[in-house]
Each structure stands twice: as C-alpha cells, then as structure tokens.
CSV table of C-alpha atoms in Angstrom, one decimal:
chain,number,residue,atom,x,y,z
B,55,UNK,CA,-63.7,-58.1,-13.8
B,56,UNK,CA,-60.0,-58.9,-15.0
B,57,UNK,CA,-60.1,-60.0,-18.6
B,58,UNK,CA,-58.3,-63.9,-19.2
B,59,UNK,CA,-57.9,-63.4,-22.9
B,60,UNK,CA,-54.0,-62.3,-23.6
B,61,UNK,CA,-54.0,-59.8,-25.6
B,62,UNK,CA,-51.9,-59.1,-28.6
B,63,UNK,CA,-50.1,-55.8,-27.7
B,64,UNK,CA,-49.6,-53.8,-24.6
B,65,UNK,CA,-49.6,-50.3,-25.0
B,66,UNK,CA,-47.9,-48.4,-21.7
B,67,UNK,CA,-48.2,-45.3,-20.8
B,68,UNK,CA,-45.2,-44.0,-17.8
B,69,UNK,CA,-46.7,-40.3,-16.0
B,70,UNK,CA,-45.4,-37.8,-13.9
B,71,UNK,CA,-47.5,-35.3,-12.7
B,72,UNK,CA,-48.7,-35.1,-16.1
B,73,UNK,CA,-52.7,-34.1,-15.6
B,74,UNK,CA,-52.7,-31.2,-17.7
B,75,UNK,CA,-52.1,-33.6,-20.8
B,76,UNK,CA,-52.9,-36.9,-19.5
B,77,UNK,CA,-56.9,-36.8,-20.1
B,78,UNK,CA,-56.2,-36.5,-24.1
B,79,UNK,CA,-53.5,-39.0,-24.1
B,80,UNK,CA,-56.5,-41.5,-22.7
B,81,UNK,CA,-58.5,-41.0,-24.4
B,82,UNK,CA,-57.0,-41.2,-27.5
B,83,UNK,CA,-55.9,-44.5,-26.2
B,84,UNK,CA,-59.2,-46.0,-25.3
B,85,UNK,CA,-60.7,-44.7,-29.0
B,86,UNK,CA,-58.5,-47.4,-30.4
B,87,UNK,CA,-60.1,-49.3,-33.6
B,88,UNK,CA,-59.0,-52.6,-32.3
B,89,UNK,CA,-61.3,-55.2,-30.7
B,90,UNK,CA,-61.2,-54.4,-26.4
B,91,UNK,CA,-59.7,-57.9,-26.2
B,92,UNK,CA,-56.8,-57.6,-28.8
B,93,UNK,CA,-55.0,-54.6,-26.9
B,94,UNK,CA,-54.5,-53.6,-23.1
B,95,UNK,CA,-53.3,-50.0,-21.5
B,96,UNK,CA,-51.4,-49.7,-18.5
B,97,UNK,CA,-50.9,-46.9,-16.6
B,98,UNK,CA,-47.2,-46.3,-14.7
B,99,UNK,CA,-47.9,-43.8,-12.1
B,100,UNK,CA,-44.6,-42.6,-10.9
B,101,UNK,CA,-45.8,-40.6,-7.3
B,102,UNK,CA,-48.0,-38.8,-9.1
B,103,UNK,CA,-49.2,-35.6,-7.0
B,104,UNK,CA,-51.5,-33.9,-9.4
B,105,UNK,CA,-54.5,-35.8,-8.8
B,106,UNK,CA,-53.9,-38.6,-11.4
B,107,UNK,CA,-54.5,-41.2,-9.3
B,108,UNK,CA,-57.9,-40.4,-9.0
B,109,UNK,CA,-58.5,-39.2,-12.7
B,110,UNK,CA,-56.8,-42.7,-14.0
B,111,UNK,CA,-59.0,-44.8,-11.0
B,112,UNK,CA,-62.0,-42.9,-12.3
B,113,UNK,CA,-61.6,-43.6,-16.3
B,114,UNK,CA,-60.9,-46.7,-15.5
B,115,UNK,CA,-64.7,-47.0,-14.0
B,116,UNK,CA,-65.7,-45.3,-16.5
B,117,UNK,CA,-64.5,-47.8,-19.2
B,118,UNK,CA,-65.6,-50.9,-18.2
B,119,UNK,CA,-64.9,-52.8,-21.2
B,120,UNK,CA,-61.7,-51.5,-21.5
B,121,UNK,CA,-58.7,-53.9,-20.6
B,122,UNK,CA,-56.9,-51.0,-18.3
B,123,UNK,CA,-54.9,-51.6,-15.5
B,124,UNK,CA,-53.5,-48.9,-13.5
B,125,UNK,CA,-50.2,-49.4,-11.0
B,126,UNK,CA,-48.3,-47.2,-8.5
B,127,UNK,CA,-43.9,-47.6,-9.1
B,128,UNK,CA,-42.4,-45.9,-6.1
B,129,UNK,CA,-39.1,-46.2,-7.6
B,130,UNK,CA,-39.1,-42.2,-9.3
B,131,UNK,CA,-37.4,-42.1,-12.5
B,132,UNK,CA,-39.1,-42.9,-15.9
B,133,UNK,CA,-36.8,-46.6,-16.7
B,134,UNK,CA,-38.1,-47.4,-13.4
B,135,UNK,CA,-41.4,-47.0,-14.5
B,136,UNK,CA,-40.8,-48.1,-18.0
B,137,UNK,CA,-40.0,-51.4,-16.7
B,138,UNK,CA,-42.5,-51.8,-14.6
B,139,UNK,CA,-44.4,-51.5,-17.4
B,140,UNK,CA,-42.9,-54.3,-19.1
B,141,UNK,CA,-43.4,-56.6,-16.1
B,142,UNK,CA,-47.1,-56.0,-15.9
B,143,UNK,CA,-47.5,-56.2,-19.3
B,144,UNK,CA,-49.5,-59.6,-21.2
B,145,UNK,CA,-48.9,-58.7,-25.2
B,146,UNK,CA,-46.5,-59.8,-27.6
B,147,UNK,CA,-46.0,-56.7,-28.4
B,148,UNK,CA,-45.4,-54.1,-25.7
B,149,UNK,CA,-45.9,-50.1,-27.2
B,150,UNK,CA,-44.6,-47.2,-25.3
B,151,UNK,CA,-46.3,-43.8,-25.8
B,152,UNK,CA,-45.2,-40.4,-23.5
B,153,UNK,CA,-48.1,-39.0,-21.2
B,154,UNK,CA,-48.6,-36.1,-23.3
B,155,UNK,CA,-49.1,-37.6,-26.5
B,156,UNK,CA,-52.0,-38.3,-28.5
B,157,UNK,CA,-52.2,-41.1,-31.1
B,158,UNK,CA,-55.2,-42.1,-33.6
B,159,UNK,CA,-57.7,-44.5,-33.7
B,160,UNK,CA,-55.8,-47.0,-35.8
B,161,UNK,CA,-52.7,-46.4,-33.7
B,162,UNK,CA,-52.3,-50.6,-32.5
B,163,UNK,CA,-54.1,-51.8,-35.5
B,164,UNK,CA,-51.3,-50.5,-37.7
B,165,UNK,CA,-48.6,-51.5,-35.3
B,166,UNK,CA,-49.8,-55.1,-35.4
B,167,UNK,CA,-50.2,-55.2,-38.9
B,168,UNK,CA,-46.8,-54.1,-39.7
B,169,UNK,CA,-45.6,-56.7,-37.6
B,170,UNK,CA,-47.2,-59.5,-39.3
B,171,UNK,CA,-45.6,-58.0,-42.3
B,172,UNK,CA,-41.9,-57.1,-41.5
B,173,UNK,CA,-40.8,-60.8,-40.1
B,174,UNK,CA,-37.5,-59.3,-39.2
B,175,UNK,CA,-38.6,-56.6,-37.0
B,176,UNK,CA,-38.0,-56.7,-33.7
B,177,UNK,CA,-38.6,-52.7,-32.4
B,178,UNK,CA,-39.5,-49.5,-34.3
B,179,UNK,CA,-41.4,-46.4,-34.5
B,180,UNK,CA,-42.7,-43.9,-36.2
B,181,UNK,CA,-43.1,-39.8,-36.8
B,182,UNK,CA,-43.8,-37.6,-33.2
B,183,UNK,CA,-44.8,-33.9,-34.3
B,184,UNK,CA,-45.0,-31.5,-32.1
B,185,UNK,CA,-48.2,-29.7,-30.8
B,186,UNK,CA,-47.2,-26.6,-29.3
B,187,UNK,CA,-49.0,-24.5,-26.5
B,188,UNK,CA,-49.1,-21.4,-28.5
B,189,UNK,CA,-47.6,-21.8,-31.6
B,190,UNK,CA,-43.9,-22.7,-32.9
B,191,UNK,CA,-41.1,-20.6,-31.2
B,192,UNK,CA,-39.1,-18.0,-33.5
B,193,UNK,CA,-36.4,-20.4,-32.9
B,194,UNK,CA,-37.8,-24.0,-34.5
B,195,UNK,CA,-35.9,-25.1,-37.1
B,196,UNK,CA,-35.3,-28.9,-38.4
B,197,UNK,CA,-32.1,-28.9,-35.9
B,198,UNK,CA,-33.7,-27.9,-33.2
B,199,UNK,CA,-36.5,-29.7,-33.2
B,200,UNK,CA,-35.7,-33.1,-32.3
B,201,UNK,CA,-33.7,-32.1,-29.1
B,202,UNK,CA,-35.7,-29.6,-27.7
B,203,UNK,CA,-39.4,-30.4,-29.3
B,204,UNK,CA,-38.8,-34.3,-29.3
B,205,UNK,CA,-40.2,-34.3,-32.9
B,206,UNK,CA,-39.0,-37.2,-35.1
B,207,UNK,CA,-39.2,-36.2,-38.7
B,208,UNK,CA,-37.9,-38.9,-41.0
B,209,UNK,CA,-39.9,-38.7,-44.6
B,210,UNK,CA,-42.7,-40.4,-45.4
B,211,UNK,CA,-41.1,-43.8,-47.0
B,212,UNK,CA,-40.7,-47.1,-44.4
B,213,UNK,CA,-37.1,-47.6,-43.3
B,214,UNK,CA,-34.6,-50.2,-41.9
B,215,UNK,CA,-32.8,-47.7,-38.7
B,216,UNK,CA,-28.9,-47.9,-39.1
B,217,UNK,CA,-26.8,-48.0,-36.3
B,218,UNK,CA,-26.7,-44.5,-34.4
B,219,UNK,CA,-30.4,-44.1,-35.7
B,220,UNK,CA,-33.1,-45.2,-33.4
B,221,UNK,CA,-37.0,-44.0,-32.7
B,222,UNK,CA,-38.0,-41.5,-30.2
B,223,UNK,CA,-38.9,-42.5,-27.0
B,224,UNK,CA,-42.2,-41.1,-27.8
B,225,UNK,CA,-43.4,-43.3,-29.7
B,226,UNK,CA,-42.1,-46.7,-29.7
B,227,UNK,CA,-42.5,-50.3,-29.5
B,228,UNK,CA,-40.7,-53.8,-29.5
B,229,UNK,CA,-41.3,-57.5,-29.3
B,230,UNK,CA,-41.4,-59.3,-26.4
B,231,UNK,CA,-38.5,-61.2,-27.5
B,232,UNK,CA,-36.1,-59.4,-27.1
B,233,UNK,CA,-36.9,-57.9,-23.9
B,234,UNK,CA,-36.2,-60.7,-21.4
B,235,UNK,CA,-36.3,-61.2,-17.9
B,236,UNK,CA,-33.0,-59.7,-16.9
B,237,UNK,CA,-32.5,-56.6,-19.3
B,238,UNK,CA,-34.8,-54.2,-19.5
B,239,UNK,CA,-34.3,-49.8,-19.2
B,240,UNK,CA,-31.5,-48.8,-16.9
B,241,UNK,CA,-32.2,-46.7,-14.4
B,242,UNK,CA,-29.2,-44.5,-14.1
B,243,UNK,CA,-30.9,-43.3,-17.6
B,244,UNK,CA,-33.9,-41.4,-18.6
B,245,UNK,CA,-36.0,-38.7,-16.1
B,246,UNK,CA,-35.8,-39.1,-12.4
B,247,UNK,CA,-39.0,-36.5,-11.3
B,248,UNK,CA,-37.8,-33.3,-12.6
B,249,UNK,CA,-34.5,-34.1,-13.6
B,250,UNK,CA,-33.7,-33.9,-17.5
B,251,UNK,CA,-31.4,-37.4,-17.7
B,252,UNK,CA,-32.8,-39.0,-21.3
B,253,UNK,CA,-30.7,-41.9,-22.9
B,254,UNK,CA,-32.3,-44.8,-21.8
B,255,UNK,CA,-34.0,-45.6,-25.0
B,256,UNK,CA,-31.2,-45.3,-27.1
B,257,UNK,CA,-29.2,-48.2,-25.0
B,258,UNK,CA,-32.3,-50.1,-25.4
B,259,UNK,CA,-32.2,-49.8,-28.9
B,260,UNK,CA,-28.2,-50.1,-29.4
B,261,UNK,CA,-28.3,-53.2,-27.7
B,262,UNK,CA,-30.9,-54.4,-30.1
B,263,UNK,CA,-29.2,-53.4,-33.1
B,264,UNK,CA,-26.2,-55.0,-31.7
B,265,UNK,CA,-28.4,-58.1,-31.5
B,266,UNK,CA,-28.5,-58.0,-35.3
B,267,UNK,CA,-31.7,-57.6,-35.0
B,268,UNK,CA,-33.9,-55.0,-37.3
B,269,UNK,CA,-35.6,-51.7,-36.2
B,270,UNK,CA,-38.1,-49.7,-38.4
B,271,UNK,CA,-39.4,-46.2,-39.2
B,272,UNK,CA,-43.2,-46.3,-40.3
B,273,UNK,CA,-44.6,-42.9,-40.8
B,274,UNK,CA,-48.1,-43.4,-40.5
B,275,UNK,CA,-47.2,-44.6,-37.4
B,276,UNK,CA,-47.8,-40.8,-35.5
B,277,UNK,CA,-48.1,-39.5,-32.3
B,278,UNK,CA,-49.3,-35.7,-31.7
B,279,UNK,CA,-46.5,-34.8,-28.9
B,280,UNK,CA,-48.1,-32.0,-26.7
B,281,UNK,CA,-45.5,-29.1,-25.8
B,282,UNK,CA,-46.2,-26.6,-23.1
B,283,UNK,CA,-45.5,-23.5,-23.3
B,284,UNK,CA,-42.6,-23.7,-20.3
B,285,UNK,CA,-40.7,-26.1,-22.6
B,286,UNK,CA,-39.7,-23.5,-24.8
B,287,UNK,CA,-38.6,-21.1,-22.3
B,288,UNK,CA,-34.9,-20.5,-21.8
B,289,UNK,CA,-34.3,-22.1,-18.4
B,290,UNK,CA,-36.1,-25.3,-19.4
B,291,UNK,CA,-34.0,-25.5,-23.5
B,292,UNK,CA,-30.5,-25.0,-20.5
B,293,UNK,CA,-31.5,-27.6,-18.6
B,294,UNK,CA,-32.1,-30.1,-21.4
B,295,UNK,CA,-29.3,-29.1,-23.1
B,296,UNK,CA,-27.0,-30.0,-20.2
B,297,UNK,CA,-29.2,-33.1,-19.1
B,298,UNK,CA,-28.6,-34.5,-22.6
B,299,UNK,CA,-24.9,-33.9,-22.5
B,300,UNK,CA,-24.7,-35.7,-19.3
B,301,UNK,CA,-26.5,-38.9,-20.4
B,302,UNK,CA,-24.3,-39.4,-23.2
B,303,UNK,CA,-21.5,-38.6,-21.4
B,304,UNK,CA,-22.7,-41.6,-19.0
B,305,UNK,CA,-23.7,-43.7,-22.1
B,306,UNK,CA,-19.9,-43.6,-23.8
B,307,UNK,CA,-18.6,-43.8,-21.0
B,308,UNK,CA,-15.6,-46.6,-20.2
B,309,UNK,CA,-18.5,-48.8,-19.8
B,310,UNK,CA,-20.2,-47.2,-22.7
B,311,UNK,CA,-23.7,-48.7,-23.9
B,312,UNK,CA,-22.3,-52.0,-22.7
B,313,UNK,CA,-23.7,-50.6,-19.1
B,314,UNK,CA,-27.5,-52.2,-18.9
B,315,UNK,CA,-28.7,-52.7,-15.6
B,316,UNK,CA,-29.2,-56.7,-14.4
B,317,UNK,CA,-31.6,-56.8,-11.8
C-alpha cells in the first residue's frame, strides 16, 4: 500500500545497467536511521538490461515498510532520468546518490539536520571516496582523482562553495525551492547509456549560485563510490578524458551555462 504521509526528503537513485553495484547501494539506503515515513527512495531505471528490473521489483517486496517506488524513464541519458526523479519525488528535500555508491546509516538524518541548521542553504554535499575493485592504480594522485575516480576530497571543516566550486554528482542534494517546474537537468548534459558526457550538475549548481543562493560542503556527509576495475583501464581514463572536454566545451559555449533546458 502507497504511503499518504509526505515525507521530508527524497533520496533518488538514476541506474544503468548497474547490477553488479546496485544491491549494496540498496541496501545501504533502506538501512537508513530515519523513521520509514520521514524519507522515500526512488528508483530511475534508465532501459535497464541487466536484470534490475526484477532485482529492484523484488526488494521492493521484500521491504514492505519501506516508502520505495521504482519507475521506468525511456528517455536514455542520466538528466533524463535525474529529472524524472525530481518529478516523482514528495520531499522537501530531494538527495541524489550514483548507483554504485554506498552511504551510512545516518546518511538523511544528517542531511536533514544540517538543513534545519544552515537557513541559507539551498544545495550541497559532501566527501565521495573512492572504493576501488582491486586496490588504488599506480597512477592515483590528489589530481587525478576527482576526474577519473569521482572522489571529492575537501578537508574535514564545513564550507560555503565559491563560484566555480560545486559538489559531485555523487553525492548531492538541494531544496525543493529552487528546483521548479520548468528548470531542472539538461539533457544535452550528463551520460546518455555508455556515452561519457558529464556537466549537467555543474549548470545545475552555477545557476544556483547565480541565484545568490548558498551551497555547502559537509564532510561527514560521505558516500563510499564503488570503482570497477575497467574504470581504471586506459580506454575507459581516454574516453572520459575527451567526454569531459566536450561537455565543457558545450557548457561555455556562446550560450554558455546560460543554456538550461525549458521543457
């Protein structure tokens, strides 16, 4: 039965062909410290063909009291999903975590809490570390990292982002307010299936800041970021390297990070 109760925060979780990682993800989620009715966890399957829609169907049934909801966005690309999200989502709050992370138990509950106590805030996030497959590559170094292991590294004291700073995609959340009816994640940013676009969280952010509204760093705000071990292989580090060149280029373009989609 469909819960009535809003909840206070929506935590969303966009996956492609993710099943390898996705069982830890949930069930990190689901071990949340947080009353079942405060929090809900969607599920964005983007054409899944690894048997997630079954696994997600199935821990759903298995979780009864858990306010999960699980939806099917034909549209491939990860913005497409990401906003889907958004549209399905009941909280206040609306949280974003990848398909391969894995957060802890008081994941929402400090989210919510810093919240109530930053007044200004109106997005933020906190550290990703990387999990590798097996082990750090020679290569990893504090430059590296954030492009090629999505880690976000930024001390251990609370912070106010400036311009040009902004929280991984990872591991981030906002307030309903400022994401309305007709702007959400553009679509000619982020994944599309296989395809290594990224961006779209940045102009999400920009446009924020531009706002003048205020974005935060919490540390203990973490989420474990799984890495397999075909990530680190040079094909993959060539692809992201050019797929990361090529959403900029589209970001600063003449249209720049002015260029949100209006649907």
């Amino acid at each position: 039965m469909e819960r009535t109760a809003k909840p206070d925060i929506s935590l969303i979780i966009c996956t492609y062909n993710r099943i390898k990682f996705l069982p830890e993800c949930l069930d990190s989620c689901a071990a949340q410290d947080l009353p079942n009715d405060a929090f809900e966890i969607i599920v964005i399957n983007n054409n899944c063909t690894d048997g997630t829609t079954e696994f997600v169907n199935g821990f759903i049934q298995r979780h009864p009291g858990l306010g999960m909801r699980h939806f099917i966005e034909t549209q491939q690309g990860l913005s497409y999903a990401r906003n889907r999200g958004i549209k399905e989502s009941k909280g206040d709050i609306i949280v974003f975590i990848d398909d391969d992370a894995i957060v802890k138990p008081d994941y929402l509950r400090l989210i919510l809490g810093y919240f109530e106590s930053h007044h200004d805030m109106k997005g933020g996030g906190g550290k990703v570390v990387a999990k590798f497959e097996s082990g750090k590559p020679h290569w990893y170094n504090k430059f590296s990292a954030p492009m090629f292991c999505s880690e976000h590294l930024k001390g251990d004291a609370i912070f106010k982002y400036k311009e040009g700073d902004y929280p991984f995609g990872c591991n981030m959340f906002f307030h309903r307010s400022v994401i309305d009816s007709e702007v959400y994640f553009d679509p000619a940013l982020g994944r599309k299936g296989t395809g290594l676009l990224a961006g779209e969280e940045k102009a999400i952010f920009k446009r924020i800041q531009q706002a003048g509204h205020a974005i935060y760093y919490f540390p203990e705000i973490m989420a474990l970021h799984q890495i397999d071990d075909y990530r680190m292989e040079q094909t993959y580090l060539d692809n992201i390297s050019i797929g990361n060149g090529a959403s900029h280029k589209l970001m600063y373009s003449k249209l720049g990070t002015l260029r949100y989609w209006m649907h």
